[in-house]
Amino acid sequence: MRISPELFLKQLVIGGMDRVYEIGKQFRNEGIDATHNPEFTTCEFYQAYSNFAELQDLTQSLLQHLVRSVRGNEDAISVQLKPNDEPVKVDFFQPFKRVDFLSALEAAVGCSLPSLQDEEASVAACLDLCRKFNIGLFLHTTHQHTPHASQHTSPNCLFPPLLVC
């Protein structure tokens, strides 16, 4: 198992292959819980001479084709997000919403995130936000911050969004 095929695929693009992809197993030793499994399958792809919007459109097309191949002509499929939740209908054939991650996070928590231009001020402001939302501080890893951000943004991402940073 590998951590990521990214470097190998990028080397192929640099070597002259315009479009490359890999579907395969990966492993990341970043902990395990009810929402994260360290072993998973990904489809990673790179396409030279494309912009971000074109890659988003391609991602949407790939997911729509996958749903159509697995589910036939159903436009919406029922998804049960948690064991005790009611299933919700997810329509993969409407245009995917493009969601700016930081804007979505600011809307979810009800305040603006600090500007990162002034390091000292932004660190102080981030520490204040961590205290306000009871977020523990972890050194040496960004993975530990992910659950807190997704806790606030995931409920608003029910229908296939593309989170943009």
PDB file of C-alpha atoms in Angstrom:
ATOM      1  CA  MET A   1       0.000   0.000   0.000  1.00  0.00           C
ATOM      2  CA  ARG A   2       1.092   3.515  -0.728  1.00  0.00           C
ATOM      3  CA  ILE A   3       0.568   6.867   0.893  1.00  0.00           C
ATOM      4  CA  SER A   4      -0.190   8.727  -2.342  1.00  0.00           C
ATOM      5  CA  PRO A   5       0.340   8.295  -6.088  1.00  0.00           C
ATOM      6  CA  GLU A   6       0.665  12.073  -6.491  1.00  0.00           C
ATOM      7  CA  LEU A   7       4.398  12.311  -7.163  1.00  0.00           C
ATOM      8  CA  PHE A   8       4.427   9.466  -9.683  1.00  0.00           C
ATOM      9  CA  LEU A   9       1.476  10.922 -11.598  1.00  0.00           C
ATOM     10  CA  LYS A  10       2.982  14.408 -11.640  1.00  0.00           C
ATOM     11  CA  GLN A  11       6.251  12.970 -12.980  1.00  0.00           C
ATOM     12  CA  LEU A  12       4.301  11.415 -15.850  1.00  0.00           C
ATOM     13  CA  VAL A  13       2.670  14.777 -16.656  1.00  0.00           C
ATOM     14  CA  ILE A  14       6.068  16.490 -16.597  1.00  0.00           C
ATOM     15  CA  GLY A  15       7.351  13.696 -18.863  1.00  0.00           C
ATOM     16  CA  GLY A  16       4.784  14.571 -21.512  1.00  0.00           C
ATOM     17  CA  MET A  17       1.625  12.579 -20.765  1.00  0.00           C
ATOM     18  CA  ASP A  18      -1.238  15.082 -20.877  1.00  0.00           C
ATOM     19  CA  ARG A  19      -3.718  13.050 -18.841  1.00  0.00           C
ATOM     20  CA  VAL A  20      -2.977  10.485 -16.161  1.00  0.00           C
ATOM     21  CA  TYR A  21      -4.976   8.771 -13.442  1.00  0.00           C
ATOM     22  CA  GLU A  22      -4.735   5.972 -10.938  1.00  0.00           C
ATOM     23  CA  ILE A  23      -7.394   4.118  -9.004  1.00  0.00           C
ATOM     24  CA  GLY A  24      -5.852   2.321  -6.072  1.00  0.00           C
ATOM     25  CA  LYS A  25      -5.570   1.550  -2.397  1.00  0.00           C
ATOM     26  CA  GLN A  26      -3.870   4.018  -0.105  1.00  0.00           C
ATOM     27  CA  PHE A  27      -2.982   4.075   3.547  1.00  0.00           C
ATOM     28  CA  ARG A  28      -2.554   7.076   5.815  1.00  0.00           C
ATOM     29  CA  ASN A  29      -1.625   6.538   9.433  1.00  0.00           C
ATOM     30  CA  GLU A  30      -3.608   9.507  10.748  1.00  0.00           C
ATOM     31  CA  GLY A  31      -5.827   7.739  13.228  1.00  0.00           C
ATOM     32  CA  ILE A  32      -9.131   5.969  12.905  1.00  0.00           C
ATOM     33  CA  ASP A  33     -12.625   6.852  14.079  1.00  0.00           C
ATOM     34  CA  ALA A  34     -16.205   6.467  12.925  1.00  0.00           C
ATOM     35  CA  THR A  35     -15.647   8.824   9.969  1.00  0.00           C
ATOM     36  CA  HIS A  36     -12.051   8.057   8.957  1.00  0.00           C
ATOM     37  CA  ASN A  37     -10.488   4.818   7.844  1.00  0.00           C
ATOM     38  CA  PRO A  38      -6.704   4.785   7.341  1.00  0.00           C
ATOM     39  CA  GLU A  39      -7.081   2.436   4.357  1.00  0.00           C
ATOM     40  CA  PHE A  40      -9.166   3.644   1.425  1.00  0.00           C
ATOM     41  CA  THR A  41      -9.434   3.648  -2.353  1.00  0.00           C
ATOM     42  CA  THR A  42      -8.996   6.813  -4.391  1.00  0.00           C
ATOM     43  CA  CYS A  43      -9.122   7.980  -7.952  1.00  0.00           C
ATOM     44  CA  GLU A  44      -6.414  10.573  -8.421  1.00  0.00           C
ATOM     45  CA  PHE A  45      -5.981  12.299 -11.762  1.00  0.00           C
ATOM     46  CA  TYR A  46      -4.086  15.123 -13.417  1.00  0.00           C
ATOM     47  CA  GLN A  47      -4.800  16.813 -16.710  1.00  0.00           C
ATOM     48  CA  ALA A  48      -2.319  19.224 -18.270  1.00  0.00           C
ATOM     49  CA  TYR A  49      -3.553  22.510 -19.769  1.00  0.00           C
ATOM     50  CA  SER A  50      -6.802  22.453 -17.750  1.00  0.00           C
ATOM     51  CA  ASN A  51      -7.966  25.001 -15.256  1.00  0.00           C
ATOM     52  CA  PHE A  52      -9.615  24.433 -11.911  1.00  0.00           C
ATOM     53  CA  ALA A  53     -13.169  24.866 -13.253  1.00  0.00           C
ATOM     54  CA  GLU A  54     -12.567  22.273 -15.989  1.00  0.00           C
ATOM     55  CA  LEU A  55     -11.283  19.778 -13.415  1.00  0.00           C
ATOM     56  CA  GLN A  56     -14.357  20.407 -11.264  1.00  0.00           C
ATOM     57  CA  ASP A  57     -16.587  19.718 -14.279  1.00  0.00           C
ATOM     58  CA  LEU A  58     -14.643  16.526 -15.002  1.00  0.00           C
ATOM     59  CA  THR A  59     -15.028  15.406 -11.385  1.00  0.00           C
ATOM     60  CA  GLN A  60     -18.781  15.975 -11.576  1.00  0.00           C
ATOM     61  CA  SER A  61     -18.980  14.000 -14.842  1.00  0.00           C
ATOM     62  CA  LEU A  62     -16.998  11.116 -13.349  1.00  0.00           C
ATOM     63  CA  LEU A  63     -19.281  10.920 -10.301  1.00  0.00           C
ATOM     64  CA  GLN A  64     -22.428  11.158 -12.430  1.00  0.00           C
ATOM     65  CA  HIS A  65     -21.182   8.390 -14.705  1.00  0.00           C
ATOM     66  CA  LEU A  66     -20.374   6.233 -11.672  1.00  0.00           C
ATOM     67  CA  VAL A  67     -23.833   6.745 -10.172  1.00  0.00           C
ATOM     68  CA  ARG A  68     -25.497   6.055 -13.542  1.00  0.00           C
ATOM     69  CA  SER A  69     -23.419   2.868 -13.983  1.00  0.00           C
ATOM     70  CA  VAL A  70     -24.263   1.566 -10.524  1.00  0.00           C
ATOM     71  CA  ARG A  71     -27.846   2.806 -10.079  1.00  0.00           C
ATOM     72  CA  GLY A  72     -29.174   2.863 -13.638  1.00  0.00           C
ATOM     73  CA  ASN A  73     -31.601   5.633 -14.530  1.00  0.00           C
ATOM     74  CA  GLU A  74     -32.262   6.821 -10.970  1.00  0.00           C
ATOM     75  CA  ASP A  75     -31.610  10.556 -10.761  1.00  0.00           C
ATOM     76  CA  ALA A  76     -31.576  10.611  -6.970  1.00  0.00           C
ATOM     77  CA  ILE A  77     -30.380   7.975  -4.545  1.00  0.00           C
ATOM     78  CA  SER A  78     -31.223   7.587  -0.865  1.00  0.00           C
ATOM     79  CA  VAL A  79     -28.330   8.016   1.516  1.00  0.00           C
ATOM     80  CA  GLN A  80     -28.412   7.363   5.245  1.00  0.00           C
ATOM     81  CA  LEU A  81     -25.637   9.471   6.745  1.00  0.00           C
ATOM     82  CA  LYS A  82     -25.789   8.136  10.315  1.00  0.00           C
ATOM     83  CA  PRO A  83     -27.383   4.943  11.703  1.00  0.00           C
ATOM     84  CA  ASN A  84     -30.372   6.661  13.333  1.00  0.00           C
ATOM     85  CA  ASP A  85     -30.925   9.351  10.702  1.00  0.00           C
ATOM     86  CA  GLU A  86     -33.661   9.274   8.118  1.00  0.00           C
ATOM     87  CA  PRO A  87     -32.359   8.631   4.594  1.00  0.00           C
ATOM     88  CA  VAL A  88     -32.117  11.709   2.386  1.00  0.00           C
ATOM     89  CA  LYS A  89     -32.354  11.881  -1.391  1.00  0.00           C
ATOM     90  CA  VAL A  90     -29.185  13.030  -3.113  1.00  0.00           C
ATOM     91  CA  ASP A  91     -29.477  14.154  -6.734  1.00  0.00           C
ATOM     92  CA  PHE A  92     -26.191  13.640  -8.547  1.00  0.00           C
ATOM     93  CA  PHE A  93     -27.536  15.009 -11.815  1.00  0.00           C
ATOM     94  CA  GLN A  94     -28.132  18.619 -10.868  1.00  0.00           C
ATOM     95  CA  PRO A  95     -25.151  20.954 -11.185  1.00  0.00           C
ATOM     96  CA  PHE A  96     -22.844  20.479  -8.206  1.00  0.00           C
ATOM     97  CA  LYS A  97     -22.693  23.468  -5.928  1.00  0.00           C
ATOM     98  CA  ARG A  98     -19.238  25.081  -5.728  1.00  0.00           C
ATOM     99  CA  VAL A  99     -18.666  26.001  -2.079  1.00  0.00           C
ATOM    100  CA  ASP A 100     -15.817  28.194  -0.856  1.00  0.00           C
ATOM    101  CA  PHE A 101     -14.613  26.306   2.217  1.00  0.00           C
ATOM    102  CA  LEU A 102     -13.538  29.311   4.297  1.00  0.00           C
ATOM    103  CA  SER A 103     -16.743  31.230   3.531  1.00  0.00           C
ATOM    104  CA  ALA A 104     -18.811  28.159   4.458  1.00  0.00           C
ATOM    105  CA  LEU A 105     -16.897  27.757   7.697  1.00  0.00           C
ATOM    106  CA  GLU A 106     -17.359  31.458   8.565  1.00  0.00           C
ATOM    107  CA  ALA A 107     -21.093  31.199   7.871  1.00  0.00           C
ATOM    108  CA  ALA A 108     -21.391  28.033   9.966  1.00  0.00           C
ATOM    109  CA  VAL A 109     -19.635  29.464  13.025  1.00  0.00           C
ATOM    110  CA  GLY A 110     -21.107  32.946  12.658  1.00  0.00           C
ATOM    111  CA  CYS A 111     -17.929  34.978  12.637  1.00  0.00           C
ATOM    112  CA  SER A 112     -15.096  36.003  10.336  1.00  0.00           C
ATOM    113  CA  LEU A 113     -11.842  34.098  10.409  1.00  0.00           C
ATOM    114  CA  PRO A 114      -8.756  36.197  11.055  1.00  0.00           C
ATOM    115  CA  SER A 115      -6.594  37.484   8.231  1.00  0.00           C
ATOM    116  CA  LEU A 116      -3.285  35.670   8.062  1.00  0.00           C
ATOM    117  CA  GLN A 117      -1.344  38.739   6.919  1.00  0.00           C
ATOM    118  CA  ASP A 118      -0.122  39.616  10.432  1.00  0.00           C
ATOM    119  CA  GLU A 119       1.200  36.389  11.954  1.00  0.00           C
ATOM    120  CA  GLU A 120       1.160  37.516  15.584  1.00  0.00           C
ATOM    121  CA  ALA A 121      -2.365  38.947  15.416  1.00  0.00           C
ATOM    122  CA  SER A 122      -3.715  35.978  13.473  1.00  0.00           C
ATOM    123  CA  VAL A 123      -2.266  33.463  15.970  1.00  0.00           C
ATOM    124  CA  ALA A 124      -3.903  35.358  18.837  1.00  0.00           C
ATOM    125  CA  ALA A 125      -7.230  35.532  16.979  1.00  0.00           C
ATOM    126  CA  CYS A 126      -7.078  31.811  16.120  1.00  0.00           C
ATOM    127  CA  LEU A 127      -6.379  30.948  19.764  1.00  0.00           C
ATOM    128  CA  ASP A 128      -9.413  33.041  20.790  1.00  0.00           C
ATOM    129  CA  LEU A 129     -11.588  31.160  18.293  1.00  0.00           C
ATOM    130  CA  CYS A 130     -10.292  27.820  19.587  1.00  0.00           C
ATOM    131  CA  ARG A 131     -11.254  28.832  23.118  1.00  0.00           C
ATOM    132  CA  LYS A 132     -14.665  30.098  21.954  1.00  0.00           C
ATOM    133  CA  PHE A 133     -15.507  26.811  20.225  1.00  0.00           C
ATOM    134  CA  ASN A 134     -13.739  24.595  22.775  1.00  0.00           C
ATOM    135  CA  ILE A 135     -11.247  23.258  20.234  1.00  0.00           C
ATOM    136  CA  GLY A 136      -8.189  21.619  21.755  1.00  0.00           C
ATOM    137  CA  LEU A 137      -4.828  22.562  20.318  1.00  0.00           C
ATOM    138  CA  PHE A 138      -2.634  19.893  18.749  1.00  0.00           C
ATOM    139  CA  LEU A 139       0.976  20.326  17.812  1.00  0.00           C
ATOM    140  CA  HIS A 140       2.690  18.784  14.784  1.00  0.00           C
ATOM    141  CA  THR A 141      -0.399  17.766  12.805  1.00  0.00           C
ATOM    142  CA  THR A 142      -3.107  19.436  10.803  1.00  0.00           C
ATOM    143  CA  HIS A 143      -5.231  16.274  10.695  1.00  0.00           C
ATOM    144  CA  GLN A 144      -6.457  16.898  14.234  1.00  0.00           C
ATOM    145  CA  HIS A 145      -8.063  20.198  13.159  1.00  0.00           C
ATOM    146  CA  THR A 146     -10.072  18.603  10.348  1.00  0.00           C
ATOM    147  CA  PRO A 147     -12.883  17.151  12.509  1.00  0.00           C
ATOM    148  CA  HIS A 148     -13.640  20.588  13.942  1.00  0.00           C
ATOM    149  CA  ALA A 149     -13.933  22.228  10.532  1.00  0.00           C
ATOM    150  CA  SER A 150     -16.005  19.389   9.086  1.00  0.00           C
ATOM    151  CA  GLN A 151     -18.238  19.378  12.172  1.00  0.00           C
ATOM    152  CA  HIS A 152     -19.375  22.884  11.220  1.00  0.00           C
ATOM    153  CA  THR A 153     -19.413  22.567   7.411  1.00  0.00           C
ATOM    154  CA  SER A 154     -20.523  18.961   6.728  1.00  0.00           C
ATOM    155  CA  PRO A 155     -24.187  19.437   7.734  1.00  0.00           C
ATOM    156  CA  ASN A 156     -24.464  22.092   4.999  1.00  0.00           C
ATOM    157  CA  CYS A 157     -22.906  19.849   2.343  1.00  0.00           C
ATOM    158  CA  LEU A 158     -25.637  17.277   1.933  1.00  0.00           C
ATOM    159  CA  PHE A 159     -25.991  17.493  -1.810  1.00  0.00           C
ATOM    160  CA  PRO A 160     -22.826  16.944  -3.812  1.00  0.00           C
ATOM    161  CA  PRO A 161     -20.742  20.062  -3.277  1.00  0.00           C
ATOM    162  CA  LEU A 162     -17.254  20.748  -4.506  1.00  0.00           C
ATOM    163  CA  LEU A 163     -15.371  22.392  -1.641  1.00  0.00           C
ATOM    164  CA  VAL A 164     -12.980  24.997  -2.992  1.00  0.00           C
ATOM    165  CA  CYS A 165     -10.104  26.427  -0.985  1.00  0.00           C
TER     166      CYS A 165
END
